[in-house]
Amino acid sequence: MKQSSIDKLSRVYNFLEKEEQSGMAELIKEVLRAESQQMNCNTKFDIYKFVLPKDKYRTQLQGVFYDGEYRVATDQIKLIAQKGEWPEELQGKIVKSDGSIIDGHFPNWRSLIPKDMTPYKPHKIDKAAVAAKIEAFRLEHKAEYGKSTQWCDEWRIDIDGVLFSAKHLWTILSTGIDTLYIHEREQYRAAIVSNDEFWGAIMPVVK
């Protein structure tokens, strides 16, 4: 959907809301949310795409944790640790996207790093193929707009017999990483990703 069409829908939504036609207004709002999510599904890296959405019980996961040479974010499905030089005053702190500090203890993310990578086998990911698959999903499920804000959460991509969420896999690809290391015996263990700048993990989907 083009931006001009989205703008028109936004105006219709505002009109319907004023006229108290809540049912139709809500349907249009869901369409706008779905289109917005699709438009924002690009490969530009943003570490805050890895944080947990608002959750009153796990507020410590709604920010980025600064730990030595890494800054780390996770939503419990995927995790990314970006290597770099970070301000000393941020060390040991969890920072929200608005710059505020979150009180709490970040999980021991380093415990996820395997001591032995021998059982993990590399699988090259074709970024263009993943993008095409997501576009096919989008077209196939276009009629479902309005039913749920989580309209693409069920999309799965099969990599050598292991299923991963298309949405989360696409976010991982925004790092420039194009290889998943999947445990050859324990398929439901987190797959590992890494390059010179990033280390990360993504949980597979349990069948």
PDB file of C-alpha atoms in Angstrom:
ATOM      1  CA  MET A   1       0.000   0.000   0.000  1.00  0.00           C
ATOM      2  CA  LYS A   2       1.405   3.387  -1.009  1.00  0.00           C
ATOM      3  CA  GLN A   3       1.943   6.137   1.555  1.00  0.00           C
ATOM      4  CA  SER A   4      -0.810   8.286  -0.044  1.00  0.00           C
ATOM      5  CA  SER A   5      -3.313   5.455   0.447  1.00  0.00           C
ATOM      6  CA  ILE A   6      -2.223   5.064   4.063  1.00  0.00           C
ATOM      7  CA  ASP A   7      -2.711   8.805   4.610  1.00  0.00           C
ATOM      8  CA  LYS A   8      -6.232   8.557   3.189  1.00  0.00           C
ATOM      9  CA  LEU A   9      -7.033   5.612   5.447  1.00  0.00           C
ATOM     10  CA  SER A  10      -5.746   7.578   8.410  1.00  0.00           C
ATOM     11  CA  ARG A  11      -8.146  10.419   7.609  1.00  0.00           C
ATOM     12  CA  VAL A  12     -11.039   7.962   7.242  1.00  0.00           C
ATOM     13  CA  TYR A  13     -10.131   6.431  10.596  1.00  0.00           C
ATOM     14  CA  ASN A  14     -10.115   9.838  12.292  1.00  0.00           C
ATOM     15  CA  PHE A  15     -13.505  10.674  10.738  1.00  0.00           C
ATOM     16  CA  LEU A  16     -15.090   7.384  11.790  1.00  0.00           C
ATOM     17  CA  GLU A  17     -13.739   7.735  15.314  1.00  0.00           C
ATOM     18  CA  LYS A  18     -15.348  11.181  15.609  1.00  0.00           C
ATOM     19  CA  GLU A  19     -18.613   9.753  14.282  1.00  0.00           C
ATOM     20  CA  GLU A  20     -18.371   6.992  16.927  1.00  0.00           C
ATOM     21  CA  GLN A  21     -18.416   4.238  14.312  1.00  0.00           C
ATOM     22  CA  SER A  22     -16.052   2.227  16.452  1.00  0.00           C
ATOM     23  CA  GLY A  23     -16.312  -1.117  14.658  1.00  0.00           C
ATOM     24  CA  MET A  24     -15.235   0.147  11.249  1.00  0.00           C
ATOM     25  CA  ALA A  25     -12.703   2.532  12.795  1.00  0.00           C
ATOM     26  CA  GLU A  26     -11.073  -0.350  14.653  1.00  0.00           C
ATOM     27  CA  LEU A  27     -10.869  -2.420  11.465  1.00  0.00           C
ATOM     28  CA  ILE A  28      -9.133   0.412   9.615  1.00  0.00           C
ATOM     29  CA  LYS A  29      -6.778   0.924  12.536  1.00  0.00           C
ATOM     30  CA  GLU A  30      -5.703  -2.720  12.314  1.00  0.00           C
ATOM     31  CA  VAL A  31      -5.040  -2.318   8.589  1.00  0.00           C
ATOM     32  CA  LEU A  32      -2.905   0.741   9.294  1.00  0.00           C
ATOM     33  CA  ARG A  33      -0.954  -1.125  11.960  1.00  0.00           C
ATOM     34  CA  ALA A  34      -0.312  -4.043   9.630  1.00  0.00           C
ATOM     35  CA  GLU A  35       0.815  -1.789   6.786  1.00  0.00           C
ATOM     36  CA  SER A  36       3.011   0.221   9.120  1.00  0.00           C
ATOM     37  CA  GLN A  37       4.683  -2.955  10.362  1.00  0.00           C
ATOM     38  CA  GLN A  38       5.283  -4.075   6.766  1.00  0.00           C
ATOM     39  CA  MET A  39       6.704  -0.691   5.736  1.00  0.00           C
ATOM     40  CA  ASN A  40       9.060  -0.721   8.697  1.00  0.00           C
ATOM     41  CA  CYS A  41      10.244  -4.259   7.922  1.00  0.00           C
ATOM     42  CA  ASN A  42      13.500  -3.151   6.353  1.00  0.00           C
ATOM     43  CA  THR A  43      17.068  -4.285   6.805  1.00  0.00           C
ATOM     44  CA  LYS A  44      18.452  -1.144   8.401  1.00  0.00           C
ATOM     45  CA  PHE A  45      19.982  -2.148  11.730  1.00  0.00           C
ATOM     46  CA  ASP A  46      18.324  -0.729  14.830  1.00  0.00           C
ATOM     47  CA  ILE A  47      19.227  -2.432  18.096  1.00  0.00           C
ATOM     48  CA  TYR A  48      15.941  -1.335  19.639  1.00  0.00           C
ATOM     49  CA  LYS A  49      14.140  -3.700  17.255  1.00  0.00           C
ATOM     50  CA  PHE A  50      15.574  -6.457  19.466  1.00  0.00           C
ATOM     51  CA  VAL A  51      14.133  -5.251  22.772  1.00  0.00           C
ATOM     52  CA  LEU A  52      11.022  -6.714  24.359  1.00  0.00           C
ATOM     53  CA  PRO A  53       7.799  -4.822  23.655  1.00  0.00           C
ATOM     54  CA  LYS A  54       6.163  -3.194  26.650  1.00  0.00           C
ATOM     55  CA  ASP A  55       5.806  -5.732  29.456  1.00  0.00           C
ATOM     56  CA  LYS A  56       5.239  -4.652  33.045  1.00  0.00           C
ATOM     57  CA  TYR A  57       6.824  -7.832  34.415  1.00  0.00           C
ATOM     58  CA  ARG A  58      10.069  -7.743  32.403  1.00  0.00           C
ATOM     59  CA  THR A  59      10.916  -4.073  32.152  1.00  0.00           C
ATOM     60  CA  GLN A  60      14.649  -4.835  32.213  1.00  0.00           C
ATOM     61  CA  LEU A  61      14.319  -6.340  28.721  1.00  0.00           C
ATOM     62  CA  GLN A  62      12.823  -3.178  27.253  1.00  0.00           C
ATOM     63  CA  GLY A  63      16.199  -1.502  26.918  1.00  0.00           C
ATOM     64  CA  VAL A  64      19.768  -2.018  25.749  1.00  0.00           C
ATOM     65  CA  PHE A  65      22.318  -3.296  28.269  1.00  0.00           C
ATOM     66  CA  TYR A  66      25.874  -1.978  28.129  1.00  0.00           C
ATOM     67  CA  ASP A  67      28.329  -4.678  29.128  1.00  0.00           C
ATOM     68  CA  GLY A  68      32.000  -3.955  28.486  1.00  0.00           C
ATOM     69  CA  GLU A  69      32.688  -3.869  24.765  1.00  0.00           C
ATOM     70  CA  TYR A  70      29.147  -5.001  23.967  1.00  0.00           C
ATOM     71  CA  ARG A  71      25.706  -3.494  24.056  1.00  0.00           C
ATOM     72  CA  VAL A  72      23.015  -6.149  24.223  1.00  0.00           C
ATOM     73  CA  ALA A  73      19.289  -6.414  23.567  1.00  0.00           C
ATOM     74  CA  THR A  74      16.849  -9.321  23.651  1.00  0.00           C
ATOM     75  CA  ASP A  75      13.132  -9.986  23.390  1.00  0.00           C
ATOM     76  CA  GLN A  76      13.561 -13.609  24.566  1.00  0.00           C
ATOM     77  CA  ILE A  77      13.213 -14.877  20.996  1.00  0.00           C
ATOM     78  CA  LYS A  78      16.294 -13.265  19.543  1.00  0.00           C
ATOM     79  CA  LEU A  79      19.344 -11.628  21.108  1.00  0.00           C
ATOM     80  CA  ILE A  80      22.001  -9.398  19.644  1.00  0.00           C
ATOM     81  CA  ALA A  81      25.264  -8.207  21.181  1.00  0.00           C
ATOM     82  CA  GLN A  82      26.930  -5.435  19.204  1.00  0.00           C
ATOM     83  CA  LYS A  83      30.650  -4.901  19.648  1.00  0.00           C
ATOM     84  CA  GLY A  84      31.989  -1.365  19.896  1.00  0.00           C
ATOM     85  CA  GLU A  85      33.281   1.406  22.113  1.00  0.00           C
ATOM     86  CA  TRP A  86      30.513   2.680  24.373  1.00  0.00           C
ATOM     87  CA  PRO A  87      30.508   5.619  26.818  1.00  0.00           C
ATOM     88  CA  GLU A  88      31.895   4.671  30.205  1.00  0.00           C
ATOM     89  CA  GLU A  89      28.931   6.247  31.979  1.00  0.00           C
ATOM     90  CA  LEU A  90      26.593   3.720  30.338  1.00  0.00           C
ATOM     91  CA  GLN A  91      28.503   0.659  31.545  1.00  0.00           C
ATOM     92  CA  GLY A  92      26.298  -1.715  33.534  1.00  0.00           C
ATOM     93  CA  LYS A  93      23.165   0.264  32.687  1.00  0.00           C
ATOM     94  CA  ILE A  94      20.014  -0.631  30.752  1.00  0.00           C
ATOM     95  CA  VAL A  95      18.967   2.222  28.482  1.00  0.00           C
ATOM     96  CA  LYS A  96      15.577   2.732  26.847  1.00  0.00           C
ATOM     97  CA  SER A  97      15.204   4.217  23.375  1.00  0.00           C
ATOM     98  CA  ASP A  98      14.309   7.591  24.904  1.00  0.00           C
ATOM     99  CA  GLY A  99      17.592   7.646  26.835  1.00  0.00           C
ATOM    100  CA  SER A 100      16.108   6.909  30.249  1.00  0.00           C
ATOM    101  CA  ILE A 101      17.659   4.290  32.519  1.00  0.00           C
ATOM    102  CA  ILE A 102      15.778   1.148  33.550  1.00  0.00           C
ATOM    103  CA  ASP A 103      16.235  -0.235  37.036  1.00  0.00           C
ATOM    104  CA  GLY A 104      16.770  -3.980  37.164  1.00  0.00           C
ATOM    105  CA  HIS A 105      19.204  -6.769  36.373  1.00  0.00           C
ATOM    106  CA  PHE A 106      19.797  -7.841  32.800  1.00  0.00           C
ATOM    107  CA  PRO A 107      19.979 -11.634  32.269  1.00  0.00           C
ATOM    108  CA  ASN A 108      23.370 -13.313  32.018  1.00  0.00           C
ATOM    109  CA  TRP A 109      23.428 -13.266  28.230  1.00  0.00           C
ATOM    110  CA  ARG A 110      27.001 -14.612  28.075  1.00  0.00           C
ATOM    111  CA  SER A 111      25.744 -17.970  29.364  1.00  0.00           C
ATOM    112  CA  LEU A 112      24.156 -18.464  25.931  1.00  0.00           C
ATOM    113  CA  ILE A 113      27.547 -18.507  24.198  1.00  0.00           C
ATOM    114  CA  PRO A 114      28.426 -22.163  23.477  1.00  0.00           C
ATOM    115  CA  LYS A 115      31.737 -23.358  24.837  1.00  0.00           C
ATOM    116  CA  ASP A 116      32.061 -25.711  21.886  1.00  0.00           C
ATOM    117  CA  MET A 117      30.799 -24.794  18.417  1.00  0.00           C
ATOM    118  CA  THR A 118      31.655 -28.191  16.926  1.00  0.00           C
ATOM    119  CA  PRO A 119      28.040 -29.494  16.968  1.00  0.00           C
ATOM    120  CA  TYR A 120      26.812 -26.328  15.258  1.00  0.00           C
ATOM    121  CA  LYS A 121      26.668 -26.511  11.481  1.00  0.00           C
ATOM    122  CA  PRO A 122      26.594 -23.378   9.289  1.00  0.00           C
ATOM    123  CA  HIS A 123      23.612 -22.669   7.067  1.00  0.00           C
ATOM    124  CA  LYS A 124      23.882 -19.812   4.599  1.00  0.00           C
ATOM    125  CA  ILE A 125      20.771 -17.630   4.472  1.00  0.00           C
ATOM    126  CA  ASP A 126      19.666 -16.181   1.145  1.00  0.00           C
ATOM    127  CA  LYS A 127      18.468 -12.709   2.129  1.00  0.00           C
ATOM    128  CA  ALA A 128      16.645 -12.151  -1.148  1.00  0.00           C
ATOM    129  CA  ALA A 129      14.846 -15.478  -0.786  1.00  0.00           C
ATOM    130  CA  VAL A 130      13.738 -14.599   2.740  1.00  0.00           C
ATOM    131  CA  ALA A 131      12.461 -11.217   1.523  1.00  0.00           C
ATOM    132  CA  ALA A 132      10.544 -12.908  -1.304  1.00  0.00           C
ATOM    133  CA  LYS A 133       9.035 -15.410   1.103  1.00  0.00           C
ATOM    134  CA  ILE A 134       7.886 -12.652   3.449  1.00  0.00           C
ATOM    135  CA  GLU A 135       6.337 -10.780   0.521  1.00  0.00           C
ATOM    136  CA  ALA A 136       4.523 -13.977  -0.522  1.00  0.00           C
ATOM    137  CA  PHE A 137       3.216 -14.369   3.036  1.00  0.00           C
ATOM    138  CA  ARG A 138       2.070 -10.753   3.024  1.00  0.00           C
ATOM    139  CA  LEU A 139       0.105 -11.149  -0.208  1.00  0.00           C
ATOM    140  CA  GLU A 140      -1.357 -14.501   0.820  1.00  0.00           C
ATOM    141  CA  HIS A 141      -2.624 -13.161   4.155  1.00  0.00           C
ATOM    142  CA  LYS A 142      -3.674  -9.698   2.993  1.00  0.00           C
ATOM    143  CA  ALA A 143      -7.330 -10.583   3.552  1.00  0.00           C
ATOM    144  CA  GLU A 144      -6.595 -11.199   7.229  1.00  0.00           C
ATOM    145  CA  TYR A 145      -5.809  -7.539   7.917  1.00  0.00           C
ATOM    146  CA  GLY A 146      -8.009  -6.257  10.684  1.00  0.00           C
ATOM    147  CA  LYS A 147      -8.245  -9.554  12.547  1.00  0.00           C
ATOM    148  CA  SER A 148      -5.116  -9.169  14.637  1.00  0.00           C
ATOM    149  CA  THR A 149      -2.162  -6.874  15.171  1.00  0.00           C
ATOM    150  CA  GLN A 150      -0.028 -10.025  15.222  1.00  0.00           C
ATOM    151  CA  TRP A 151      -0.980 -10.903  11.624  1.00  0.00           C
ATOM    152  CA  CYS A 152       2.506 -12.082  10.620  1.00  0.00           C
ATOM    153  CA  ASP A 153       3.640 -13.795  13.828  1.00  0.00           C
ATOM    154  CA  GLU A 154       2.748 -17.240  12.494  1.00  0.00           C
ATOM    155  CA  TRP A 155       4.921 -16.985   9.373  1.00  0.00           C
ATOM    156  CA  ARG A 156       7.658 -19.605   9.411  1.00  0.00           C
ATOM    157  CA  ILE A 157      10.757 -20.165   7.310  1.00  0.00           C
ATOM    158  CA  ASP A 158      12.271 -23.639   7.095  1.00  0.00           C
ATOM    159  CA  ILE A 159      16.056 -23.817   7.205  1.00  0.00           C
ATOM    160  CA  ASP A 160      17.304 -27.368   6.810  1.00  0.00           C
ATOM    161  CA  GLY A 161      14.256 -28.741   8.609  1.00  0.00           C
ATOM    162  CA  VAL A 162      14.333 -26.196  11.450  1.00  0.00           C
ATOM    163  CA  LEU A 163      11.603 -23.558  11.570  1.00  0.00           C
ATOM    164  CA  PHE A 164      12.248 -19.913  12.423  1.00  0.00           C
ATOM    165  CA  SER A 165       9.926 -16.947  12.667  1.00  0.00           C
ATOM    166  CA  ALA A 166      10.199 -15.003   9.402  1.00  0.00           C
ATOM    167  CA  LYS A 167       9.769 -11.703  11.217  1.00  0.00           C
ATOM    168  CA  HIS A 168      12.526 -12.340  13.751  1.00  0.00           C
ATOM    169  CA  LEU A 169      14.856 -13.882  11.183  1.00  0.00           C
ATOM    170  CA  TRP A 170      14.480 -10.782   9.003  1.00  0.00           C
ATOM    171  CA  THR A 171      15.508  -8.574  11.928  1.00  0.00           C
ATOM    172  CA  ILE A 172      18.606 -10.720  12.481  1.00  0.00           C
ATOM    173  CA  LEU A 173      19.520 -10.226   8.809  1.00  0.00           C
ATOM    174  CA  SER A 174      19.573  -6.456   9.388  1.00  0.00           C
ATOM    175  CA  THR A 175      22.945  -6.941  11.107  1.00  0.00           C
ATOM    176  CA  GLY A 176      24.515  -8.099   7.852  1.00  0.00           C
ATOM    177  CA  ILE A 177      24.844 -11.627   9.239  1.00  0.00           C
ATOM    178  CA  ASP A 178      23.870 -14.228   6.633  1.00  0.00           C
ATOM    179  CA  THR A 179      24.749 -17.521   8.318  1.00  0.00           C
ATOM    180  CA  LEU A 180      22.912 -19.440  11.031  1.00  0.00           C
ATOM    181  CA  TYR A 181      24.756 -22.029  13.091  1.00  0.00           C
ATOM    182  CA  ILE A 182      22.235 -24.713  13.992  1.00  0.00           C
ATOM    183  CA  HIS A 183      22.936 -27.490  16.495  1.00  0.00           C
ATOM    184  CA  GLU A 184      23.014 -30.737  14.522  1.00  0.00           C
ATOM    185  CA  ARG A 185      21.434 -32.836  17.310  1.00  0.00           C
ATOM    186  CA  GLU A 186      19.346 -30.422  19.342  1.00  0.00           C
ATOM    187  CA  GLN A 187      17.234 -28.536  16.838  1.00  0.00           C
ATOM    188  CA  TYR A 188      15.284 -26.634  19.477  1.00  0.00           C
ATOM    189  CA  ARG A 189      18.420 -25.081  20.923  1.00  0.00           C
ATOM    190  CA  ALA A 190      19.052 -21.445  19.987  1.00  0.00           C
ATOM    191  CA  ALA A 191      20.773 -20.997  16.642  1.00  0.00           C
ATOM    192  CA  ILE A 192      23.919 -18.862  16.779  1.00  0.00           C
ATOM    193  CA  VAL A 193      24.862 -15.949  14.534  1.00  0.00           C
ATOM    194  CA  SER A 194      28.086 -13.976  14.490  1.00  0.00           C
ATOM    195  CA  ASN A 195      30.478 -11.813  12.534  1.00  0.00           C
ATOM    196  CA  ASP A 196      33.182  -9.294  13.428  1.00  0.00           C
ATOM    197  CA  GLU A 197      30.678  -6.787  14.827  1.00  0.00           C
ATOM    198  CA  PHE A 198      27.850  -8.910  16.227  1.00  0.00           C
ATOM    199  CA  TRP A 199      27.150 -12.009  18.245  1.00  0.00           C
ATOM    200  CA  GLY A 200      23.614 -13.227  18.574  1.00  0.00           C
ATOM    201  CA  ALA A 201      21.125 -16.029  18.918  1.00  0.00           C
ATOM    202  CA  ILE A 202      17.614 -16.795  17.717  1.00  0.00           C
ATOM    203  CA  MET A 203      15.251 -19.405  19.084  1.00  0.00           C
ATOM    204  CA  PRO A 204      13.662 -21.800  16.599  1.00  0.00           C
ATOM    205  CA  VAL A 205       9.930 -22.385  16.521  1.00  0.00           C
ATOM    206  CA  VAL A 206       8.820 -25.522  18.322  1.00  0.00           C
ATOM    207  CA  LYS A 207       6.762 -27.601  15.874  1.00  0.00           C
TER     208      LYS A 207
END
